[in-house]
Amino acid sequence: MSPMSGYLLLSALLFSIGLAGALTRRNAILVLIGIELMLNAANLNFIAFWRYGPNPEALTGVMFAIFSISVAAAEAAVGLSIILAVYRHSKTTNLDKMNSMKG
Amino acid sequence: MPEIIDQIFVLSKHWLLGYVPAGLQPVFSALLSVVPVLIAFPLLFAITTVLERKGLGRMQNRYGPNRTGPFGILQPMADGIKSLTKEDIIPRTADHLVHLLAPLLLVTASFLVYAVLPIGRNMVIANLNAGVLFFFAVGSMVELAVFMAGWSSRSKYSLLGAMRAIAQMISYEMPLVLASVVVIMAAGSLSTVAIVNMQASYTGIWPHWYVFTPWGLTGFVIFLIAATAESNRCPFDLPEGESEIIAGYYIEYSGFKFALFFLGEYLGMFATSAMAITLFLGGWAAPFSFLTWIPSYVWFFTKLLTLILVFIWIRGTLPRLRMDQLMNFAWKFMLPLSLINIFGAGVWHYMPAGLLRWLVVTLLVVVSCISLSRGLRRGKWFHVRTYRFAA
Amino acid sequence: MTISFLLLAAITIAGTAAAMSLRNLVHCVLALTLGLVGLAALYLQLGAQFVGFTQILVYVGAVAILAVFAIMMTRSAEPTEPHGSSSFQLSGALIAGIVFAVLAWAVSSGTKALQVQTLQPEASVNQIGVALMHGFVLPLEVIGLLLTAALIGAGVLAMDETRGAR
């Protein structure tokens, strides 16, 4: 097994863990964290491909990871404030209980 | 001869490494760099505690500790023995694992930060390419440790203290980072070693420290204020306000864990002071060209002690802020001023050297400082306070 | 496949798996932090120093703290979360398992043909800065806009409406 496939397998595992969390957990904050994990798995892929792939001097993988981290940060901030706003209306963060369109 | 004294620690490290088999050399090299730092800064912590208590005592017209040893200088030893032998109380409802991990994480993060601080010429544990970024990244772990301490104690007071501390640290981290951006712009590097090397030259007898420019001075003052807030010291010590929430996030800690919190807090203060020195005050460089024969580490520790004394002086002088004042000051004054300061540094870089750029940048900073402070106190008028003593 | 990689991978997986399975939400966030620090260490091992430190700064210093604040403000720290029905959980785990199987198959069959660079490439802060200011200046501006919009939007969303409308 080449060193790169180790990183890629780890990234696939991280993605699946994040997906499983986002699908099975019922708390909105945890679902958001699961989505963050999936984004992080993608970042690990970018860095691994930059390290072992051709043309590392173009820095494309590193750049993509940096931009992806900042997008993830913005997503977390907006997502958590949406959760706060929803909580203020429905007094719950359980996704199963947020089944009413009325505020 | 001065060079040998200057480099004596580096030379002795290499001399010692000569006796170690080649396979073990990396390990021993790391050990020989790390262990002195692990000894020197806790020692400085011990000295500082007694200095602070004596200094505050003098400012408040009392003696301070004077029972243990001559002039009370053995007081830290007595404190250490006391905290080691005290009972370690853990609340029954506390989250035991998190309660234990919080002080450990705090002290670990506080120590890790010293890896990138150049203590003297060629004396740095790791010359990282992104040293300043490492400093702020590891420094941000302290917030998590504070939250862990406050939450795991299961006490209202400690949770409130932790929330206050985190809100304050996040708010003041932004001016702290933005103030150091000007230096990074000027030096063109994130490596602390390169930043100090840029400042270690002289015109005539005057050094090239960044604090001797309008944007550098502004950045230094912002950095110092933000560092005071970041290390939870007076006048920003309301996370541990004794009169409202008793001791903040470490109220439920006792014995040695409490001492670890104390140590972590002081180590954080030393680290931010050392970073201020590295960024603005020329690190280990001598203040005048004719004083370069004094070893570099002596200059570093002299500057560090001076800054610590300034912190003690501020603590003895200023009253504590209110929470809304604290937040307003961070977001409405410090943050815009540091952004304008970055703009000023850019203007400075692109203008030809001479008196004109001094004038322009100084004017920019002073005008924005005055207008921002007027905006901060809009609608409020502070009269001159008068006091009448009891007859 | 070095020992350091295996160790860091174990830390990362343990942290993230705990983050997705523990009952107490605060424990979840703390475990997540451990996992993300492990991931940052993996970036450092791959030679991407800047990304690794940025990861620690953003995730430990900002996202974890944000999540913790959200947990405290929505009073969901108590481990009373009623788990969904077991069939629901099972199907979710099954989907994730299938996804992992497909990805693992693709990785193991796809990387055989790939030529692997053995030289450690360099990504100094200087190079990254130059690249950001030349080739990637448009994405940089877009990210700046996005972050500003997120800052304002998050502030407006989280503001208490009864007090915010003055």
XYZ file of C-alpha atoms in Angstrom:
660
model
C 0.000 0.000 0.000
C 1.404 3.372 -0.971
C 1.572 6.115 1.657
C -1.078 8.139 -0.150
C -3.744 5.448 -0.029
C -3.411 5.403 3.767
C -4.388 9.058 3.904
C -7.185 8.538 1.385
C -8.601 5.616 3.353
C -8.466 7.635 6.558
C -10.255 10.464 4.799
C -12.938 8.067 3.523
C -13.413 6.736 7.050
C -13.707 10.274 8.450
C -16.274 11.112 5.802
C -18.318 8.022 6.669
C -18.154 8.805 10.405
C -19.387 12.318 9.696
C -22.128 11.005 7.435
C -23.245 8.422 9.994
C -23.358 11.118 12.686
C -25.301 13.532 10.504
C -27.796 10.801 9.596
C -28.342 9.162 12.981
C -28.050 11.937 15.561
C -31.150 14.001 16.235
C -29.581 17.123 17.704
C -29.167 19.972 15.235
C -25.778 21.003 16.640
C -24.423 17.475 16.233
C -25.702 17.276 12.673
C -23.819 20.467 11.931
C -20.688 18.990 13.500
C -21.100 15.922 11.302
C -21.194 18.127 8.213
C -18.041 19.890 9.434
C -16.370 16.497 9.728
C -17.229 15.654 6.138
C -15.691 18.953 5.000
C -12.563 18.125 6.988
C -12.300 14.739 5.329
C -12.309 16.521 1.974
C -9.537 18.829 3.218
C -7.384 15.856 4.158
C -7.848 14.558 0.627
C -6.725 17.878 -0.848
C -3.596 17.982 1.277
C -2.727 14.344 0.556
C -3.113 14.882 -3.191
C -1.005 18.038 -3.004
C 1.747 16.168 -1.154
C 1.882 13.081 -3.360
C 0.406 14.261 -6.645
C 2.126 15.963 -9.587
C 2.821 19.729 -9.643
C 3.011 20.417 -5.891
C 4.642 23.804 -6.573
C 1.312 25.142 -7.891
C -0.042 24.888 -4.310
C -3.564 24.213 -5.565
C -4.359 21.649 -2.891
C -3.132 23.859 -0.066
C -5.095 26.828 -1.404
C -8.250 24.766 -1.714
C -7.854 23.542 1.863
C -7.404 27.104 3.150
C -10.491 28.337 1.309
C -12.448 25.303 2.420
C -11.519 25.936 6.073
C -12.733 29.523 5.843
C -15.983 28.444 4.158
C -16.459 25.847 6.910
C -15.950 28.536 9.559
C -18.557 30.778 7.920
C -20.917 27.818 7.633
C -20.503 26.955 11.313
C -21.167 30.544 12.400
C -24.307 30.941 10.298
C -25.543 27.413 11.042
C -25.206 27.789 14.784
C -26.925 31.167 14.773
C -29.797 29.646 12.755
C -30.031 26.909 15.401
C -30.165 29.608 18.080
C -32.929 31.476 16.206
C -34.933 28.264 15.746
C -34.457 27.357 19.387
C -35.885 30.676 20.413
C -39.095 29.879 18.512
C -39.613 26.193 19.160
C -37.595 25.701 22.392
C -35.927 22.584 21.064
C -32.868 21.557 19.089
C -34.237 18.107 18.321
C -34.725 17.861 14.578
C -37.632 15.400 14.896
C -39.630 17.925 16.883
C -39.117 20.743 14.378
C -41.927 19.490 12.172
C -44.160 22.511 12.122
C -43.985 25.277 9.536
C -45.545 27.702 12.001
C -43.006 29.665 13.964
C 34.910 37.383 24.380
C 31.435 38.984 24.416
C 30.436 36.635 21.607
C 31.388 33.598 23.675
C 29.394 34.815 26.671
C 26.507 35.638 24.361
C 26.528 32.167 22.841
C 27.560 30.264 25.986
C 24.310 28.294 26.221
C 24.366 27.362 22.532
C 28.036 26.367 22.711
C 27.587 24.316 25.868
C 24.640 22.535 24.266
C 26.795 21.561 21.285
C 29.610 20.520 23.639
C 27.238 18.276 25.583
C 25.792 16.837 22.372
C 29.300 15.734 21.378
C 29.224 13.082 24.122
C 25.926 11.581 22.955
C 25.838 8.743 20.389
C 24.679 9.943 16.982
C 21.434 8.000 17.022
C 20.207 9.714 20.173
C 21.320 13.210 19.180
C 17.942 14.569 17.953
C 16.257 13.481 21.193
C 18.975 14.974 23.387
C 19.089 18.152 21.320
C 15.366 18.653 21.888
C 15.707 17.841 25.579
C 18.591 20.272 26.039
C 16.518 23.033 24.384
C 13.248 22.345 26.169
C 14.356 21.612 29.736
C 16.037 25.013 30.394
C 12.841 26.761 29.240
C 10.765 24.494 31.461
C 12.958 25.487 34.393
C 13.502 29.180 33.642
C 9.904 30.324 33.235
C 8.391 28.638 36.320
C 11.311 30.185 38.212
C 10.345 33.543 36.762
C 6.774 32.773 37.880
C 7.985 32.280 41.447
C 9.930 35.538 41.348
C 6.989 37.383 39.820
C 4.480 36.275 42.452
C 6.565 37.671 45.268
C 7.394 40.780 43.226
C 3.719 41.343 42.501
C 2.604 40.903 46.082
C 5.361 43.177 47.369
C 4.734 45.781 44.679
C 0.974 45.804 45.160
C 1.495 45.969 48.891
C 3.699 49.035 48.526
C 1.152 50.699 46.224
C -1.619 50.022 48.734
C 0.467 51.305 51.630
C 1.157 47.970 53.312
C 4.136 45.655 53.575
C 3.203 42.588 51.564
C 4.699 39.192 52.476
C 7.693 39.625 54.769
C 7.692 36.598 57.098
C 9.303 33.799 55.059
C 13.012 34.299 54.513
C 14.721 37.679 54.223
C 12.223 40.277 52.924
C 9.762 37.450 52.267
C 11.548 36.156 49.163
C 10.954 32.524 50.168
C 7.184 33.069 50.060
C 6.715 31.198 46.710
C 8.395 28.115 48.232
C 5.990 28.204 51.155
C 3.045 28.662 48.781
C 4.197 25.770 46.634
C 4.580 23.399 49.598
C 1.209 24.483 50.917
C -0.599 23.839 47.618
C 1.132 20.461 47.212
C 0.101 19.216 50.632
C -3.456 20.551 50.535
C -6.390 18.222 50.040
C -7.529 17.955 46.434
C -11.289 18.449 46.555
C -13.437 17.435 43.591
C -17.167 18.258 43.688
C -19.340 15.126 43.772
C -21.345 16.082 40.681
C -18.293 17.193 38.734
C -17.293 15.603 35.462
C -14.175 13.928 36.837
C -12.208 13.370 33.642
C -12.795 16.837 32.191
C -12.206 18.348 35.620
C -8.782 16.699 35.691
C -7.874 17.453 32.073
C -8.651 21.184 32.157
C -5.620 22.382 34.209
C -3.347 19.968 32.350
C -4.454 21.308 28.960
C -4.070 24.884 30.167
C -0.492 24.381 31.369
C 0.465 22.311 28.309
C -0.837 24.958 25.916
C 0.895 27.699 27.901
C 4.205 25.858 27.712
C 3.886 24.906 24.028
C 3.766 28.571 23.085
C 7.364 29.074 24.247
C 8.618 26.885 21.397
C 8.700 29.820 18.968
C 9.906 32.604 21.273
C 13.540 33.572 20.626
C 15.109 34.043 24.059
C 18.479 35.088 22.691
C 20.599 35.054 19.559
C 20.313 31.509 18.087
C 18.288 30.540 21.158
C 14.881 29.329 20.025
C 13.427 25.847 20.410
C 11.820 25.671 16.952
C 12.355 28.217 14.196
C 9.015 27.616 12.522
C 8.151 29.093 9.168
C 4.743 30.130 10.533
C 5.889 30.904 14.074
C 3.515 33.768 14.851
C 0.575 31.732 13.565
C 1.668 28.825 15.800
C 1.724 31.191 18.761
C -1.844 32.361 18.237
C -3.155 28.897 17.284
C -1.809 27.224 20.408
C -2.777 30.240 22.491
C -6.390 29.740 21.438
C -6.400 26.319 23.123
C -6.396 28.142 26.456
C -10.007 29.191 25.841
C -11.060 25.576 25.549
C -9.238 24.712 28.787
C -11.043 27.559 30.530
C -14.387 26.306 29.276
C -13.586 22.751 30.377
C -12.737 23.988 33.854
C -15.846 26.106 34.156
C -18.268 23.554 32.759
C -16.969 20.420 34.453
C -17.203 21.942 37.934
C -21.018 22.005 37.685
C -21.221 25.263 39.520
C -23.125 28.346 38.395
C -20.318 30.653 39.369
C -17.630 28.750 37.537
C -19.762 28.434 34.387
C -20.527 32.148 34.440
C -16.853 32.909 34.962
C -15.857 30.648 32.091
C -18.408 32.234 29.751
C -17.195 35.697 30.673
C -13.581 34.657 30.205
C -14.210 33.088 26.799
C -16.251 36.024 25.520
C -13.523 38.388 26.637
C -10.676 36.305 25.218
C -12.363 35.925 21.819
C -13.153 39.634 21.635
C -9.622 40.678 22.479
C -7.922 38.048 20.364
C -8.916 39.941 17.249
C -7.132 43.227 18.091
C -4.215 41.141 19.370
C -3.776 39.372 16.031
C -4.516 42.461 13.933
C -1.981 44.506 15.892
C 0.720 41.976 15.126
C -0.233 41.956 11.437
C 1.512 45.323 10.947
C 4.808 43.845 12.080
C 4.323 40.805 9.845
C 3.698 43.198 6.936
C 6.830 45.180 7.683
C 9.078 42.177 8.267
C 7.598 40.132 5.421
C 7.761 36.956 7.484
C 5.789 34.977 10.043
C 8.945 33.541 11.586
C 9.756 35.077 14.974
C 13.490 34.659 14.385
C 13.321 36.582 11.113
C 11.239 39.335 12.741
C 13.836 39.838 15.485
C 16.701 39.743 12.994
C 15.016 42.526 11.023
C 15.044 44.717 14.130
C 18.581 43.914 15.260
C 20.397 46.558 13.205
C 21.160 50.193 13.975
C 21.309 53.634 12.340
C 23.886 55.546 14.335
C 23.202 54.357 17.854
C 19.436 53.968 17.403
C 17.874 50.544 16.876
C 15.364 49.631 14.161
C 12.635 48.544 16.533
C 9.134 48.626 15.122
C 7.857 50.486 18.165
C 9.721 53.599 16.931
C 7.264 54.176 14.068
C 3.754 55.634 14.359
C 2.040 52.390 13.348
C 4.426 50.372 15.506
C 3.677 52.440 18.592
C -0.075 52.175 18.001
C 0.246 48.448 17.392
C 2.314 48.028 20.543
C -0.228 49.853 22.720
C -3.127 47.846 21.219
C -1.160 44.634 21.679
C -0.374 45.453 25.298
C -4.006 46.279 26.161
C -5.262 43.169 24.375
C -2.596 41.071 26.093
C -3.764 42.349 29.466
C -7.305 41.306 28.585
C -6.153 37.997 27.143
C -4.357 37.023 30.344
C -7.356 38.095 32.467
C -5.440 40.666 34.426
C -6.685 43.815 36.064
C -8.417 46.031 34.788
C -9.890 43.230 32.671
C -10.112 40.627 35.427
C -13.866 40.358 35.611
C -13.870 36.625 34.746
C -12.626 36.170 38.280
C -14.304 39.182 39.858
C -14.169 38.338 43.540
C -17.097 40.522 44.466
C -19.571 38.974 41.978
C -18.602 35.435 41.015
C -16.019 34.717 43.707
C -13.134 33.360 41.628
C -14.551 32.622 38.216
C -13.863 29.396 36.421
C -11.466 27.845 38.921
C -13.634 28.272 41.989
C -14.074 24.505 42.425
C -10.362 23.743 42.182
C -8.115 23.335 45.181
C -4.662 22.154 46.036
C -2.218 21.547 43.250
C -4.729 21.930 40.421
C -5.437 25.437 41.626
C -1.704 26.117 41.599
C -1.576 24.808 38.018
C -4.224 27.328 36.991
C -2.234 30.055 38.643
C 0.917 28.897 36.871
C -0.869 28.704 33.525
C -2.217 32.213 33.876
C 1.189 33.676 34.647
C 2.870 31.652 31.894
C 0.321 33.064 29.460
C 1.143 36.567 30.622
C 4.884 35.969 30.183
C 4.310 34.494 26.738
C 2.238 37.409 25.445
C 4.734 39.859 26.943
C 7.566 37.983 25.270
C 5.634 38.096 21.998
C 5.163 41.862 22.395
C 8.917 42.151 22.925
C 9.639 39.962 19.901
C 7.280 41.848 17.617
C 7.762 45.450 18.670
C 10.680 45.843 21.082
C 13.397 44.102 19.110
C 13.411 40.757 20.938
C 16.899 40.092 22.277
C 18.475 43.099 20.486
C 20.203 45.748 22.581
C 18.543 49.184 22.724
C 21.714 51.046 21.675
C 24.485 49.950 19.359
C 27.170 50.542 22.026
C 25.425 48.134 24.407
C 25.624 45.081 22.170
C 28.394 43.580 24.338
C 25.787 42.670 26.950
C 24.511 39.134 26.166
C 21.288 38.903 24.191
C 19.383 36.785 26.731
C 20.087 39.382 29.424
C 18.353 41.976 27.245
C 15.425 39.660 26.627
C 14.818 38.997 30.303
C 15.369 42.658 31.213
C 12.683 43.686 28.749
C 10.394 40.889 29.972
C 10.765 41.941 33.612
C 10.116 45.573 32.650
C 6.868 44.608 30.923
C 5.851 42.461 33.907
C 6.463 45.432 36.197
C 4.267 47.535 33.896
C 1.521 44.917 34.247
C 1.843 44.979 38.047
C 1.769 48.773 38.002
C -1.423 48.762 35.896
C -3.007 46.244 38.248
C -2.249 48.436 41.240
C -3.604 51.550 39.539
C -6.770 50.888 37.550
C -10.235 49.765 38.725
C -12.080 46.871 37.104
C -14.245 47.473 34.009
C -17.889 46.536 33.617
C -18.842 43.810 31.118
C -20.553 46.120 28.598
C -17.703 48.629 28.818
C -15.259 45.822 28.137
C -17.115 44.603 25.058
C -17.716 48.112 23.703
C -14.059 48.926 24.101
C -12.992 45.789 22.222
C -15.411 46.008 19.309
C -15.943 49.728 18.880
C -12.487 51.054 19.637
C -9.705 48.467 19.498
C -10.888 46.589 16.407
C -11.435 49.641 14.110
C -8.247 51.259 15.372
C -6.177 48.173 14.613
C -7.699 47.972 11.118
C -6.872 51.633 10.483
C -3.408 50.939 11.844
C -2.900 48.229 9.223
C -3.898 50.769 6.569
C -1.408 53.223 8.067
C 1.366 50.650 7.869
C 0.532 50.129 4.191
C 0.678 53.874 3.539
C 4.015 54.012 5.348
C 5.400 51.233 3.181
C 4.498 52.894 -0.112
C 5.490 56.478 0.738
C 9.101 57.607 0.208
C 11.198 57.703 3.364
C 11.223 61.100 5.017
C 9.405 63.429 7.365
C 6.227 63.477 5.262
C 5.252 59.863 5.898
C 5.831 60.335 9.603
C 3.420 63.253 9.517
C 0.764 61.498 7.406
C 0.686 58.229 9.368
C 0.824 59.954 12.749
C -2.037 62.213 11.731
C -4.067 59.239 10.491
C -3.625 57.299 13.704
C -4.176 60.242 16.051
C -7.277 61.514 14.251
C -8.888 58.072 14.105
C -8.004 57.433 17.740
C -9.647 60.692 18.846
C -12.766 60.245 16.705
C -13.203 56.610 17.789
C -12.907 57.513 21.444
C -15.452 60.303 20.976
C -17.803 57.786 19.362
C -17.307 55.448 22.305
C -18.494 58.024 24.844
C -21.264 59.509 22.725
C -24.108 60.755 24.879
C -22.161 60.244 28.076
C -20.519 63.051 29.909
C -18.071 62.413 32.630
C -17.775 65.243 35.090
C -14.726 65.842 37.135
C -15.278 63.926 40.325
C -14.775 65.647 43.614
C -14.540 64.049 47.004
C -15.262 65.351 50.415
C -13.425 63.722 53.230
C -15.218 62.994 56.448
C -14.602 65.663 58.969
C 2.797 3.837 6.485
C 4.848 5.038 9.418
C 4.164 4.666 13.135
C 3.465 8.392 13.511
C 0.817 8.221 10.785
C -0.879 5.234 12.425
C -0.828 6.947 15.820
C -2.263 10.212 14.499
C -4.863 8.369 12.442
C -5.920 6.415 15.538
C -6.262 9.640 17.542
C -8.262 11.303 14.778
C -10.631 8.385 14.312
C -11.092 7.842 18.046
C -11.855 11.525 18.558
C -14.305 11.869 15.700
C -16.041 8.543 16.393
C -16.486 9.560 20.021
C -17.785 12.950 18.876
C -20.501 11.252 16.860
C -21.513 8.643 19.450
C -21.266 10.112 22.975
C -24.450 11.049 24.828
C -23.376 14.325 26.387
C -23.085 17.098 23.828
C -20.226 18.911 25.534
C -18.258 15.663 25.579
C -19.011 15.366 21.873
C -17.507 18.779 21.159
C -14.432 18.062 23.293
C -13.873 14.746 21.507
C -14.338 16.506 18.174
C -11.610 18.963 19.154
C -9.269 16.059 19.861
C -10.036 14.581 16.448
C -9.493 17.862 14.651
C -6.191 18.459 16.435
C -5.135 15.001 15.260
C -6.113 16.021 11.744
C -4.051 19.219 12.069
C -1.077 17.097 13.155
C -1.596 14.980 10.022
C -1.426 18.150 7.918
C 1.835 19.063 9.655
C 3.152 15.588 8.917
C 2.286 16.061 5.250
C 4.326 19.288 5.217
C 1.452 21.770 5.098
C 2.444 23.834 8.134
C 0.268 26.826 7.380
C -2.897 24.758 6.873
C -2.237 22.767 10.051
C -1.917 25.853 12.241
C -4.893 27.495 10.549
C -6.891 24.338 11.269
C -6.057 24.561 14.986
C -6.758 28.299 15.084
C -10.113 28.032 13.304
C -11.489 24.776 14.706
C -10.168 24.771 18.273
C -10.183 28.509 18.758
C -13.406 29.374 16.971
C -15.708 26.553 15.833
C -15.459 24.457 19.015
C -16.049 27.532 21.171
C -19.008 28.551 18.976
C -20.527 25.074 19.260
C -20.050 25.130 23.018
C -21.751 28.501 23.250
C -24.644 27.212 21.150
C -24.985 24.160 23.428
C -25.007 26.352 26.523
C -27.570 28.747 25.039
C -29.934 26.021 23.868
C -29.728 24.045 27.145
C -28.971 20.811 25.374
C -25.988 19.823 27.509
C -28.014 17.403 29.638
C -27.713 13.892 28.201
C -31.475 13.476 27.802
C -31.415 13.291 24.034
C -33.985 10.647 23.037
C -32.340 8.576 20.380
C -34.316 8.002 17.237
C -35.844 4.607 16.541
C -33.316 1.814 16.223
C -34.307 1.034 12.627
C -33.651 4.663 11.758
C -30.208 4.493 13.357
C -29.451 1.204 11.689
C -30.331 2.515 8.244
C -28.176 5.607 8.785
C -25.199 3.518 9.849
C -25.799 1.170 6.938
C -25.764 4.037 4.420
C -22.528 5.366 5.920
C -21.006 1.877 5.795
C -21.937 1.483 2.133
C -20.453 4.891 1.337
C -17.242 3.911 3.095
C -17.084 0.601 1.241
C -17.487 2.315 -2.125
C -14.887 4.971 -1.294
C -12.422 2.395 0.020
C -12.854 0.279 -3.100
C -12.294 3.349 -5.293
C -9.167 4.314 -3.338
C -7.619 0.868 -3.340
C -8.264 0.295 -7.024
C -7.564 3.855 -8.150
C -4.236 4.607 -6.482
C -2.435 1.630 -8.000
C -2.016 3.332 -11.348
C -1.125 6.716 -9.865
C 2.460 7.827 -9.942
C 3.453 8.988 -6.484
C 5.685 11.957 -5.774
C 8.236 10.939 -3.185
C 9.921 14.317 -2.763
C 8.619 16.444 0.101
C 7.144 19.545 -1.586
C 7.458 22.920 0.097
C 4.667 25.305 1.037
C 6.303 28.139 2.951
C 4.168 31.011 4.142
C 5.941 33.218 1.620
C 4.903 31.031 -1.314
C 1.338 30.837 -0.056
C 1.201 34.614 0.286
C 2.523 35.133 -3.231
C 0.045 32.601 -4.630
C -2.835 34.265 -2.763
C -1.902 37.666 -4.161
C -1.361 36.533 -7.749
C -3.098 33.380 -8.940
C -5.784 33.178 -6.271
C -6.643 36.820 -5.765
C -10.231 36.478 -7.000
C -11.106 33.547 -4.696
C -9.503 35.490 -1.863
C -11.780 38.469 -2.494
C -14.816 36.196 -2.747
C -13.908 34.536 0.551
C -13.538 37.977 2.125
C -17.020 38.912 0.924
C -18.429 35.587 2.124
C -16.904 35.988 5.581
C -18.206 39.543 5.900
C -21.681 38.405 4.843
C -21.504 35.486 7.296
C -20.397 37.795 10.108
C -23.266 40.221 9.543
C -25.775 37.445 8.846
C -24.867 35.454 11.951
C -25.118 38.592 14.055
C -28.549 39.488 12.666
C -29.845 35.917 13.010
C -28.691 35.461 16.560
C -29.923 38.868 17.702
C -32.899 38.740 20.038
C -35.733 40.068 17.887
C -37.692 41.618 20.716
C -34.708 43.646 21.794
C -33.057 43.964 18.408
C -35.879 45.959 16.788
C -35.261 49.375 18.217
